[in-house]
Coordinates of C-alpha atoms in Angstrom, one line a residue:
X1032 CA 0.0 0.0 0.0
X1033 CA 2.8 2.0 0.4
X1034 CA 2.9 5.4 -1.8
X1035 CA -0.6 4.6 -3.0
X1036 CA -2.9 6.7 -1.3
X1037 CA -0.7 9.0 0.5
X1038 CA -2.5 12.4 1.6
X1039 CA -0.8 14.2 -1.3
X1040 CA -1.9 12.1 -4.0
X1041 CA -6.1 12.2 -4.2
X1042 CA -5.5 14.4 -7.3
X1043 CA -5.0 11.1 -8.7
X1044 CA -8.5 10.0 -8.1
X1045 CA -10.4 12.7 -9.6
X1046 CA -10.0 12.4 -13.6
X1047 CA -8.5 14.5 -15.9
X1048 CA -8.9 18.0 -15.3
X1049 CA -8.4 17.8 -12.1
X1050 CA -5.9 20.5 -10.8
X1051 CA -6.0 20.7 -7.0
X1052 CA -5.6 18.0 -4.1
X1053 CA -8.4 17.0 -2.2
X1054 CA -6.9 17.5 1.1
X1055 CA -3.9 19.7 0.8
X1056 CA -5.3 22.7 -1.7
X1057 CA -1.6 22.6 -3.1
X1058 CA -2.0 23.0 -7.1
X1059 CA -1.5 20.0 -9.1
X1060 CA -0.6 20.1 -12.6
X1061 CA -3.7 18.2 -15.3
X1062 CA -2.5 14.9 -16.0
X1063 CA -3.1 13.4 -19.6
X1064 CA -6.0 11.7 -20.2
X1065 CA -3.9 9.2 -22.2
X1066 CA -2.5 7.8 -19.7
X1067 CA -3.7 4.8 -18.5
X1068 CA -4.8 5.2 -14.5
X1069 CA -2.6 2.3 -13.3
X1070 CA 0.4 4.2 -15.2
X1071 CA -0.2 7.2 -13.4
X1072 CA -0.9 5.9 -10.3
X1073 CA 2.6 3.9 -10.9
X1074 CA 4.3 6.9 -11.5
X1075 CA 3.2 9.1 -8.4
X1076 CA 3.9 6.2 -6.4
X1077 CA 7.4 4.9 -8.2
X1078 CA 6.1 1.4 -7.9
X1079 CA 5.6 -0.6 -11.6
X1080 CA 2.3 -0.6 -12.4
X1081 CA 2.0 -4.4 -12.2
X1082 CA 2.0 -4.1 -8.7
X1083 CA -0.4 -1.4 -8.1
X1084 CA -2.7 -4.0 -10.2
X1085 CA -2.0 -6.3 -7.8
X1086 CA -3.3 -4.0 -5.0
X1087 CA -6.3 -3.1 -6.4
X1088 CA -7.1 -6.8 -7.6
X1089 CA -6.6 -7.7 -3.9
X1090 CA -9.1 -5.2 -2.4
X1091 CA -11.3 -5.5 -5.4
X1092 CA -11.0 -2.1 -6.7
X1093 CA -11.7 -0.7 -9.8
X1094 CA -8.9 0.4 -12.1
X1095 CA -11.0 2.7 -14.3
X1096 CA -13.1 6.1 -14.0
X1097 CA -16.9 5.0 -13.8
X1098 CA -18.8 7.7 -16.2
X1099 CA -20.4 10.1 -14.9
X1100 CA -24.5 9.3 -14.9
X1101 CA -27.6 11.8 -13.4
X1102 CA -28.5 11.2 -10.1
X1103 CA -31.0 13.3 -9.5
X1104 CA -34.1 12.2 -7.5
X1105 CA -37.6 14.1 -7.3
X1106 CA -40.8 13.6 -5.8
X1107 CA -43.9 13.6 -7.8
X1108 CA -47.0 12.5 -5.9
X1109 CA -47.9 11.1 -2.4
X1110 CA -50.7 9.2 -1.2
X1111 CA -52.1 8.2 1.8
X1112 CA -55.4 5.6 2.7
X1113 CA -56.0 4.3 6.0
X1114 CA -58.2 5.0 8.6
X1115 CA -57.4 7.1 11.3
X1116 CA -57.9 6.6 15.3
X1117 CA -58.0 9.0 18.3
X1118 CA -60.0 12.3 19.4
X1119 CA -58.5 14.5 16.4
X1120 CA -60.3 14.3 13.2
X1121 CA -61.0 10.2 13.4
X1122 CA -61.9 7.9 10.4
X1123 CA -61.2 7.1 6.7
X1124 CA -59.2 9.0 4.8
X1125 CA -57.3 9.3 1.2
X1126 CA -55.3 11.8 1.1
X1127 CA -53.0 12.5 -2.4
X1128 CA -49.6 15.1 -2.1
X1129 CA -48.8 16.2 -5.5
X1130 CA -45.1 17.5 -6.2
X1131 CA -44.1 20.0 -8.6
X1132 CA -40.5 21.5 -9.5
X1133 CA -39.6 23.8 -7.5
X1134 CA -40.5 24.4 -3.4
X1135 CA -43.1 22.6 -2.1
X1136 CA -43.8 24.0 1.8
X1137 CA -46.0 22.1 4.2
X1138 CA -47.8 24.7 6.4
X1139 CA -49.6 23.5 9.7
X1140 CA -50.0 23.8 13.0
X1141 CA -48.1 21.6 15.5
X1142 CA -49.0 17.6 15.6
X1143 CA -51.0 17.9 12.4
X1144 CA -48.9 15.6 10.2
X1145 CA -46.3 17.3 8.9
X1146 CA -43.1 15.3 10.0
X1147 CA -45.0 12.3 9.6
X1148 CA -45.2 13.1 6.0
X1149 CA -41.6 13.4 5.4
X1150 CA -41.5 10.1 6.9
X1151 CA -43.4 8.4 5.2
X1152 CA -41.5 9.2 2.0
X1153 CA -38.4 8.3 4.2
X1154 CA -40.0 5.5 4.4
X1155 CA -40.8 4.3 1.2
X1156 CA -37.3 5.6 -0.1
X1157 CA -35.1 4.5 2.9
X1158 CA -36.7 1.1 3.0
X1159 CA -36.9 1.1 6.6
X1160 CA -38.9 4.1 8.9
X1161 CA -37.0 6.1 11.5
X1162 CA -37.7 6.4 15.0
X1163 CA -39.2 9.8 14.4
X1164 CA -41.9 8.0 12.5
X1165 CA -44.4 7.4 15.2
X1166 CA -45.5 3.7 15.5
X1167 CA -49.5 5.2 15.6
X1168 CA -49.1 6.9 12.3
X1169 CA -48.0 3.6 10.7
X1170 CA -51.2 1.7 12.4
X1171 CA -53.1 4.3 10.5
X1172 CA -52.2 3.6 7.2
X1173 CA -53.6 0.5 5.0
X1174 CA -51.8 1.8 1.7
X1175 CA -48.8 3.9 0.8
X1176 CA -48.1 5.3 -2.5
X1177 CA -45.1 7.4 -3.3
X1178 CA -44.4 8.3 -7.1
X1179 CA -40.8 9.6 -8.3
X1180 CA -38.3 10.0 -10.4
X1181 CA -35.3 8.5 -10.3
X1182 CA -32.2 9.0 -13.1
X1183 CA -34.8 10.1 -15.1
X1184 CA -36.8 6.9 -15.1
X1185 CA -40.3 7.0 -13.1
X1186 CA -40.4 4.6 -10.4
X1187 CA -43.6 4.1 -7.8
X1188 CA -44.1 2.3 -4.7
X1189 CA -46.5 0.4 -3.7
X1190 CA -46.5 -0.5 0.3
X1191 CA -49.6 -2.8 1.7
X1192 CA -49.7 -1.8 5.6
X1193 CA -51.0 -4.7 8.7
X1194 CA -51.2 -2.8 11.8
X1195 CA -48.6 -0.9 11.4
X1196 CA -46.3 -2.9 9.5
X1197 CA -45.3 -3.7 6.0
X1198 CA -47.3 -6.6 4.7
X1199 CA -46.6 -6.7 1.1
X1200 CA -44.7 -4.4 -1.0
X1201 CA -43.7 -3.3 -4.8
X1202 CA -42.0 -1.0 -6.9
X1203 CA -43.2 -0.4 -10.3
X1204 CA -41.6 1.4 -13.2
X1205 CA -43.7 3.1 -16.3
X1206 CA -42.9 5.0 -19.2
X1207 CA -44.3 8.6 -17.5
X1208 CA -44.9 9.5 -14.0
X1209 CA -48.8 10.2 -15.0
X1210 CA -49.2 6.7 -15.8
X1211 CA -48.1 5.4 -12.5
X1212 CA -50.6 7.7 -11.1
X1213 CA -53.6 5.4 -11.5
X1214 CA -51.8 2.4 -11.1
X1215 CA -50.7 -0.3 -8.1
X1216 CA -50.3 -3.4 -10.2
X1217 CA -48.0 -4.2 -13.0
X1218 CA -50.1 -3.5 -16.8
X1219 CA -48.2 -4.7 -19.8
X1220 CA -50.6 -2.6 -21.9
X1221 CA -49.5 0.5 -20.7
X1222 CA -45.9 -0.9 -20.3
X1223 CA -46.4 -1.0 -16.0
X1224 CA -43.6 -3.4 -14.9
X1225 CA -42.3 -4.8 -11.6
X1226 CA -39.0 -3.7 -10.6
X1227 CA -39.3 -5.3 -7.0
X1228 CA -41.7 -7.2 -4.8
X1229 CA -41.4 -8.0 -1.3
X1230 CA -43.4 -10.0 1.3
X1231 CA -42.0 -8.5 4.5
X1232 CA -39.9 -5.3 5.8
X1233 CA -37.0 -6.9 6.0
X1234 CA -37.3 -8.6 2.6
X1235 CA -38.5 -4.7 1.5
X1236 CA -35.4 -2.6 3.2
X1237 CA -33.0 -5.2 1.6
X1238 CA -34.6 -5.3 -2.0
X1239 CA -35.1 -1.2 -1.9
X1240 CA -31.3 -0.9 -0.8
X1241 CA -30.0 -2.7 -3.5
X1242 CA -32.5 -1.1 -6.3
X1243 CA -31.9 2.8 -5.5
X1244 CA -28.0 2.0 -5.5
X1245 CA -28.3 0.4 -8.6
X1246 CA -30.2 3.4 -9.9
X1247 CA -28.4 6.2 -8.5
X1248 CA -25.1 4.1 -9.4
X1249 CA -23.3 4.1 -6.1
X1250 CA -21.4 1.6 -4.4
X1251 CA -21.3 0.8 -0.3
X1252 CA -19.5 3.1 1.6
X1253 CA -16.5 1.2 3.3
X1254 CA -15.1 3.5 6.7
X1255 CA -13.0 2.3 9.3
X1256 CA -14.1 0.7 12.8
X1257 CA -11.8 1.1 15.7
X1258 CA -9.2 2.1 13.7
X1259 CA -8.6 -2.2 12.9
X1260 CA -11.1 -3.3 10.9
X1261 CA -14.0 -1.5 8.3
X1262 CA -17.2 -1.2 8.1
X1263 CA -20.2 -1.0 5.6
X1264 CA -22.9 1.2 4.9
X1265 CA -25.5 1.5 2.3
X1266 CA -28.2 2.8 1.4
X1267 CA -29.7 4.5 4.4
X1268 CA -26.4 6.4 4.7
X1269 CA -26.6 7.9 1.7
X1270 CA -30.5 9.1 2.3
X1271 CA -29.5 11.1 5.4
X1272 CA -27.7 13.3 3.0
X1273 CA -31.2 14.1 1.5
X1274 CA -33.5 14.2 4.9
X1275 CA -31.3 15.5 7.9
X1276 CA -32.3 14.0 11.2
X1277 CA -34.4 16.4 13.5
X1278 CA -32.8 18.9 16.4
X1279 CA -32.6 16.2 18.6
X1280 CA -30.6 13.8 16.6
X1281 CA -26.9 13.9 17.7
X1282 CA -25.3 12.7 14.1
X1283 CA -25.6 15.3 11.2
X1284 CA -25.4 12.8 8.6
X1285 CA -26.4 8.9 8.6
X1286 CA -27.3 6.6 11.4
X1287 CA -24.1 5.8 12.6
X1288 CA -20.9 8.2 13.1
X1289 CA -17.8 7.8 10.4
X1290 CA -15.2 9.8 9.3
X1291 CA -15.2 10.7 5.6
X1292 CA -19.5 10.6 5.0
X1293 CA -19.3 14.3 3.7
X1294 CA -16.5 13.5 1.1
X1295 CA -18.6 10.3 0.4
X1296 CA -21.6 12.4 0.0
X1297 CA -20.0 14.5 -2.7
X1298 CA -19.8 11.5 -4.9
X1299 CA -24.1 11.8 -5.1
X1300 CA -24.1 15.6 -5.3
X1301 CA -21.1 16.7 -7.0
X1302 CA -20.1 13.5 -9.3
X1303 CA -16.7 13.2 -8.4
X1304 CA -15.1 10.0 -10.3
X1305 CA -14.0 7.7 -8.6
X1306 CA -14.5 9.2 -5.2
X1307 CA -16.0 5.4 -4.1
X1308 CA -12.6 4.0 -5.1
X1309 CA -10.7 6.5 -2.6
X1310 CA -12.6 6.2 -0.1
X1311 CA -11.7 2.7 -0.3
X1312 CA -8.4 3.1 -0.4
X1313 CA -8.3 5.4 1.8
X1314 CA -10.1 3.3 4.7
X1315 CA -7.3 0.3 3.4
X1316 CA -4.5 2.7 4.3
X1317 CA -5.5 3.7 7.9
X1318 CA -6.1 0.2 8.8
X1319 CA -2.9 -1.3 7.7
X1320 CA -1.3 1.8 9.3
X1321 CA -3.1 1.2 12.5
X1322 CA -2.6 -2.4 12.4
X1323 CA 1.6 -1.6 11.5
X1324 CA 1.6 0.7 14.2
X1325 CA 0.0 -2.0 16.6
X1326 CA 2.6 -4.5 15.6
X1327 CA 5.8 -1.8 16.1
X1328 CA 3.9 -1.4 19.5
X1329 CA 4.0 -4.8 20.1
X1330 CA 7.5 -5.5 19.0
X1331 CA 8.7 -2.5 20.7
X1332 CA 6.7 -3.8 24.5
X1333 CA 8.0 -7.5 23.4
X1334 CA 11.7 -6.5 23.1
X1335 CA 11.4 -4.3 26.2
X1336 CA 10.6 -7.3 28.2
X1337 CA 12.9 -9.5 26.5
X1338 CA 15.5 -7.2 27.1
X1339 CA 14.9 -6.9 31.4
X1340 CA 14.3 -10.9 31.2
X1341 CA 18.2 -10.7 29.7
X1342 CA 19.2 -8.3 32.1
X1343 CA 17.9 -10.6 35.2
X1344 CA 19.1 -13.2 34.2
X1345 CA 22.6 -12.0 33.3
X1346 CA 22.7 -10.8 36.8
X1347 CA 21.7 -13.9 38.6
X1348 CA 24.6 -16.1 36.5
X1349 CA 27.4 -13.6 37.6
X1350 CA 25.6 -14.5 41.3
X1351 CA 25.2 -18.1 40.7
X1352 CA 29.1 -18.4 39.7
X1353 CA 30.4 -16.7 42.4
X1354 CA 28.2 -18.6 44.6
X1355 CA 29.6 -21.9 43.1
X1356 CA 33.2 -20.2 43.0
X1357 CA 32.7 -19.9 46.8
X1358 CA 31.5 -23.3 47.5
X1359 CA 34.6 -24.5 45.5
X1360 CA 37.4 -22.9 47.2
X1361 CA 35.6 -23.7 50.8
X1362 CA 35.8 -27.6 50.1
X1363 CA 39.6 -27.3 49.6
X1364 CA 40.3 -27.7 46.2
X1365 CA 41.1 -25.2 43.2
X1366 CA 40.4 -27.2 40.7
X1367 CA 36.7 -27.8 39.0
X1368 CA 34.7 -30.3 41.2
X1369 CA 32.3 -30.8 37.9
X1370 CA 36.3 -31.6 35.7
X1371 CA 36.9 -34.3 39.2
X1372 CA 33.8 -36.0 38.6
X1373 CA 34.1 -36.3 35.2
X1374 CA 37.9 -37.9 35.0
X1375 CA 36.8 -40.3 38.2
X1376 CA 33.3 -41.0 35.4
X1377 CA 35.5 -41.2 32.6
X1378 CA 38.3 -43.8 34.7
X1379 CA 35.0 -46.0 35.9
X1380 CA 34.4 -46.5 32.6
X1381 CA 37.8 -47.5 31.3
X1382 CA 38.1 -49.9 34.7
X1383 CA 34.2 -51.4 33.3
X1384 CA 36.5 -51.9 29.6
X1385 CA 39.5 -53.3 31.4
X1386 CA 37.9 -55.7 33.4
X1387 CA 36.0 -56.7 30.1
X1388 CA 39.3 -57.4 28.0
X1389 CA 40.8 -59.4 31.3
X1390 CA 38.0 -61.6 31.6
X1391 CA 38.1 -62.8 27.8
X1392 CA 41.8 -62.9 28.2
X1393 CA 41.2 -65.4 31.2
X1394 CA 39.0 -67.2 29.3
X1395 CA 41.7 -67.5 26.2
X1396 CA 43.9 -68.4 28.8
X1397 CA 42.4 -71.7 30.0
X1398 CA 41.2 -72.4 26.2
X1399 CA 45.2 -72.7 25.6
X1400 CA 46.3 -74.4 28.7
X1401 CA 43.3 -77.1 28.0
X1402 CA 44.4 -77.4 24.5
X1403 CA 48.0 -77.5 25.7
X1404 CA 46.9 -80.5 28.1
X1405 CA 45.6 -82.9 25.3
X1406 CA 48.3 -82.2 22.9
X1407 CA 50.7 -83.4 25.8
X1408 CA 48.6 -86.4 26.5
X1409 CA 48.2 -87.0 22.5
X1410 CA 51.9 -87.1 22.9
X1411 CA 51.7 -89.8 25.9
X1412 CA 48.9 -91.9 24.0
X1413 CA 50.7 -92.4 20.5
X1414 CA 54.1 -93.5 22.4
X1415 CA 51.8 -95.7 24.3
X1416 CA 49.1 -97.0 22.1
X1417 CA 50.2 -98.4 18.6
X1418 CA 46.2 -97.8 17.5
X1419 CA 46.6 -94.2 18.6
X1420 CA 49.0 -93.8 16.4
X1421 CA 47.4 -95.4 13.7
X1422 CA 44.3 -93.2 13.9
X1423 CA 46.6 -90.5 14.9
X1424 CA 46.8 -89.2 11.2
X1425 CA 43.3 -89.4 11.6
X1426 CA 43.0 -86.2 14.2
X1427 CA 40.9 -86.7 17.4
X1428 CA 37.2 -85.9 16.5
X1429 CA 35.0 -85.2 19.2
X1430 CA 32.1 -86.3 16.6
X1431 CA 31.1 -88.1 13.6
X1432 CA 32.4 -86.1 10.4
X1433 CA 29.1 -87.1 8.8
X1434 CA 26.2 -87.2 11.0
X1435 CA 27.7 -84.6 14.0
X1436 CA 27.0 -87.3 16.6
X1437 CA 29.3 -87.1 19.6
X1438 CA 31.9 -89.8 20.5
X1439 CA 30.8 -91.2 23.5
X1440 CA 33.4 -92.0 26.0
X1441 CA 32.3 -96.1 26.4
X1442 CA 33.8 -95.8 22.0
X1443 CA 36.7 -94.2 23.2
X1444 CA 37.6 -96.6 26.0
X1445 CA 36.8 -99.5 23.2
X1446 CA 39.6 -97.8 21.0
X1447 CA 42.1 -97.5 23.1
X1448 CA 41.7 -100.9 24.6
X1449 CA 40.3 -103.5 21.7
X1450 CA 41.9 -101.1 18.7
X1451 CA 38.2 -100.4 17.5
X1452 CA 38.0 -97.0 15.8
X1453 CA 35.9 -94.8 18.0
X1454 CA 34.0 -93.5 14.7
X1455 CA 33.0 -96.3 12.7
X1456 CA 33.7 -99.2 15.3
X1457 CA 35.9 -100.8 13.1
X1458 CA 39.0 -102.9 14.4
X1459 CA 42.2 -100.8 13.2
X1460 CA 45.1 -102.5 11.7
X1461 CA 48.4 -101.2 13.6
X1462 CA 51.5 -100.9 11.7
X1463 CA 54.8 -99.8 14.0
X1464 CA 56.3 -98.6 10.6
X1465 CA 55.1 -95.0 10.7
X1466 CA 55.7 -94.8 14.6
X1467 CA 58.2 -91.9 14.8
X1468 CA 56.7 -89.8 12.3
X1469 CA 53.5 -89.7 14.2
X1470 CA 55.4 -89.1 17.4
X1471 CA 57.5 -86.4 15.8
X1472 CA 54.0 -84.8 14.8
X1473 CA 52.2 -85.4 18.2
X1474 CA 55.6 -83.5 19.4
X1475 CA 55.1 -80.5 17.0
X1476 CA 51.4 -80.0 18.0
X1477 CA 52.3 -80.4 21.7
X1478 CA 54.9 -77.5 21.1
X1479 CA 52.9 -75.5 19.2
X1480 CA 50.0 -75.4 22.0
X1481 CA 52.3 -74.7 24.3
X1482 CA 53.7 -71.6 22.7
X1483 CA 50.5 -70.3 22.3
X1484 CA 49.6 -71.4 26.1
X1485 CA 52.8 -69.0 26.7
X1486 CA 51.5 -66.2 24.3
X1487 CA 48.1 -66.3 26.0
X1488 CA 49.1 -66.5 29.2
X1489 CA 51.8 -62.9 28.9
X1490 CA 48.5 -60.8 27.0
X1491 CA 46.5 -62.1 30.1
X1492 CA 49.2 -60.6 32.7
X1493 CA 49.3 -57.4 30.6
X1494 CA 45.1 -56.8 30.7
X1495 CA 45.5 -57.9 34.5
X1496 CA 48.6 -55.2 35.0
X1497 CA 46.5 -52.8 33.0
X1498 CA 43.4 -53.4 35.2
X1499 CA 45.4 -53.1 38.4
X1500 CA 46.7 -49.5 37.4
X1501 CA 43.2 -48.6 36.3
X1502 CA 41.7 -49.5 39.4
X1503 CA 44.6 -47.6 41.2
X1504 CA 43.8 -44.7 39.5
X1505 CA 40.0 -44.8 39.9
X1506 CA 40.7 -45.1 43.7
X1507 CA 43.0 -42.0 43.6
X1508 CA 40.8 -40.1 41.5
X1509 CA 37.6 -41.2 44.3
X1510 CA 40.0 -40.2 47.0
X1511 CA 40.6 -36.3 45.3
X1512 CA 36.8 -35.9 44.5
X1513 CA 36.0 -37.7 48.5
X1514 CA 38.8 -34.5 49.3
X1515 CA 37.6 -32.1 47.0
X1516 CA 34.5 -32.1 49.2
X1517 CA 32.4 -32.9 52.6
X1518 CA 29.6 -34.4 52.8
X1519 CA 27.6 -31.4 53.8
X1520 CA 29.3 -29.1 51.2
X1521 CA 28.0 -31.3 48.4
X1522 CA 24.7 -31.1 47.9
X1523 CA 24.8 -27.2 47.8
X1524 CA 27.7 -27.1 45.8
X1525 CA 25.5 -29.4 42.9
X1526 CA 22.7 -27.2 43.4
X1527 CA 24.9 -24.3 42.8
X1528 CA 26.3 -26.0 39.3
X1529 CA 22.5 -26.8 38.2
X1530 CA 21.9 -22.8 39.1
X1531 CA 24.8 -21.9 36.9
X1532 CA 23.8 -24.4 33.8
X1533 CA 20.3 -23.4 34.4
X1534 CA 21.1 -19.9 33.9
X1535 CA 23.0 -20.5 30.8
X1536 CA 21.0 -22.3 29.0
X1537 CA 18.0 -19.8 29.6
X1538 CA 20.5 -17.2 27.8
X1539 CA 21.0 -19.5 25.4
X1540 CA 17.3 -19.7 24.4
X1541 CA 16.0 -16.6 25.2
X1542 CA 14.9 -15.4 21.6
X1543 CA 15.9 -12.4 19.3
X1544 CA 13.5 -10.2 18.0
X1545 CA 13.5 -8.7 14.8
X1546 CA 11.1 -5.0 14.0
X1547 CA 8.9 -5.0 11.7
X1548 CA 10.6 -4.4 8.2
X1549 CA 9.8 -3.0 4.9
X1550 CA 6.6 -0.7 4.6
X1551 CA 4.8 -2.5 7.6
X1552 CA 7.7 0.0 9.3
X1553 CA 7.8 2.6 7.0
X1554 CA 3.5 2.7 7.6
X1555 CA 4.1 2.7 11.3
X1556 CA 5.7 5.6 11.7
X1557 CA 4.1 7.5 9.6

């Protein structure tokens, strides 16, 4: 919206040969009338005039000068039938008003009628009465005729009244105002059409609303509302301008009080163009302005806040750490308790690892010395046993090759003792020619298990001397954080940490605000 419908620019709304701004006075020069209104508008407000299309699509406002059209509106004839009540003149009566050009004076004494003529009309024109219309004059009345002329094109209206209210309702239209006279129902032969009918007031006020601005060619007059929002008005608005309220009535023009109703009101007397369309704009500027100003308001009370939050909180840190500072230095130690109990957390974990490693080396450990144990009585067997060395080439499965059954121990007794091959059952046929190469071999694997007993067996002392000096230095580092502290002092020297980290981290996460940028803040302070 910015630089559209600045103060200085509603020269730009009013065609042509316009030469002096609407507010201001301050002389503008004519602008050509071949250029094209967005152009213009573009150029007053150094924006392309793509976007000021854009604008005007969004609020729905017209980008061209409506022509100017007559609006003129004059009575012709009045008539009243209905039966009157009460001490002054009572009964029946029909009772025709005709209006020529010119003045036209009513001339009576006081309660004789004369107010309650002019609303009547306001009635029939208005759509709905206003409180100055008593509520016995409309129990009176059976019909209500009211004949004028509207544009230039004659228009009557027909109301049916039930005690008091409207009960049926039309609005006819006819070549000549002098054929209207003598009629209340639509006659094709003398060309009598229905513009409107209604069954009801409200159906009547709506229908009568829409019809006279259709006629008169005006559009809803849009105003702000708290200075946040708008507001519509019609119709009836526009009718003050033509019937002002009595002494008593505290608004001058329309029902409801708005700024900008007299500028508005030019559009029906003087033909402005496009006086509808700044209006409009107008009403669009002082709401986003209002609303841009709200939201610098509310930054600007946000970021106050924000900033005395920062400000506390700042304040209590620099408390908290020389409260845990204190706390420190009283248990007897220099250092950082928190950097203590993280080495002794750290060291727990590396003892946890340690002890880990020592137990699998363990393990390995007794894997080799059992390994080492059969390969020496392998050894003792083949020098024994000629079938052990027979089947010695044939290993020392602890199952069937084929079928994964286990060697029972009754099969291995057999073997050794009746040469039956623990497998297959089979007797073995020994041969002693072989002997000391199987020996020789029985000898290598017994060596080889025993080197890698030896092997097993140093790793094992070096994850055990590795365990001890972690443990050592788990216990020191328990001992320093045990000093570093007393059992009282601890819990308020903890507390006095979490204050600290508390603190912190609410700095951390207390948010940055930015302003409100571009014409949002431009519009605000303005």
């Amino acid at each position: 919206m910015t630089g559209l419908v600045g103060d200085d620019q509603h020269a730009l709304f009013t065609g042509k040969d316009a030469s002096t701004v609407a507010d201001g006075g301050a002389q503008e020069p004519p602008v050509s009338g071949e250029a094209l209104l967005d152009t213009r508008i573009a150029d007053r407000a150094k924006v392309t005039a793509e976007q000021v299309r854009d604008v005007f699509a969004t609020y729905g406002w017209p980008l061209v000068f409506t022509p100017a059209r007559p609006r003129s509106l004059r009575l012709v004839r009045l008539r009243l039938e209905g039966v009157r009540a009460g001490k002054v003149a009572p009964g029946a009566f029909d009772t025709t008003f005709d209006f020529t050009t010119g003045l036209t004076a009513l001339v009576a004494s006081n309660f004789r009628g004369k107010t309650s003529v002019l609303e009547l009309i306001t009635w029939c024109l208005r759509g709905t009465p206003r409180r100055e219309l008593q509520s016995g004059v409309r129990g009176w009345l059976n019909h209500l005729d009211l004949d004028i002329t509207v544009a230039g094109q004659s228009m009557g209206f027909r109301l049916d009244i039930t005690d008091g209210a409207i009960s049926s309702a039309t609005v006819l239209t006819a070549p000549s105002a002098s054929i209207l006279a003598h009629a209340r129902e639509p006659d094709p032969a003398q060309k009598v059409t229905v513009l409107l009918q209604a069954t009801g007031e409200q159906s009547y006020a709506e229908q009568v609303a829409h019809l006279m601005l259709d006629r008169l060619d005006l559009s809803q007059i849009v105003s702000t509302l708290n200075e946040t929002s708008t507001q519509t008005h019609g119709w009836p608005a526009y009718f003050a301008a033509m019937y002002l309220g009595s002494a008593s009535t505290k608004i001058l023009l329309g029902d409801h009080p708005m700024s900008g109703l007299a500028g508005r009101l030019l559009q029906v007397f003087l033909d402005l163009p496009a006086a509808a369309a700044l209006t409009r704009v107008r009403t669009a500027r002082d709401v986003r302005r209002n609303e841009a100003q709200a939201r610098q308001a509310e930054w600007e009370r946000e970021a106050a806040q924000r900033l005395e939050e920062r400000t506390r909180i700042e304040a209590e840190l620099v408390t908290a750490r020389a409260r845990l500072a204190e706390l420190t230095a009283a248990a007897g130690h220099s250092g950082s308790l928190t950097e203590l109990a993280r080495k002794a957390a750290h060291l727990a974990g590396q003892v946890a690892d340690a002890r880990a490693v020592d137990d699998d080396a363990r393990r390995a450990e007794q894997s080799t010395k059992t390994d080492r144990q059969r390969a020496a009585k392998r050894l003792a067997d083949v020098r024994e046993s000629k079938v052990a060395r027979a089947l010695f080439q044939g290993l020392d499965p602890d199952a069937c090759p084929r079928c994964d059954q286990a060697i029972t121990t009754d099969r291995r007794h057999r073997e050794h003792h009746s040469h039956a091959c623990a497998v297959c059952d089979r007797p073995v046929d020994t041969d002693d020619a072989e002997a000391m190469e199987i020996i020789a071999e029985a000898e290598v694997r017994l060596n080889a298990a025993a080197e890698a007993e030896d092997q097993v067996r140093a790793h094992a002392e070096s994850t055990r001397t590795r365990l001890r000096a972690l443990t050592a230095e788990l216990a020191t580092a328990d001992e320093l954080l045990r000093a570093a502290r007393s059992a009282t002092a601890l819990p308020e020297v903890m507390q006095a940490q979490q204050a600290v980290w508390r603190l912190e981290g609410a700095l951390e996460v207390l948010p940055a605000s930015s302003p409100p940028g571009g014409d949002e803040a431009d519009n605000a302070r303005r």
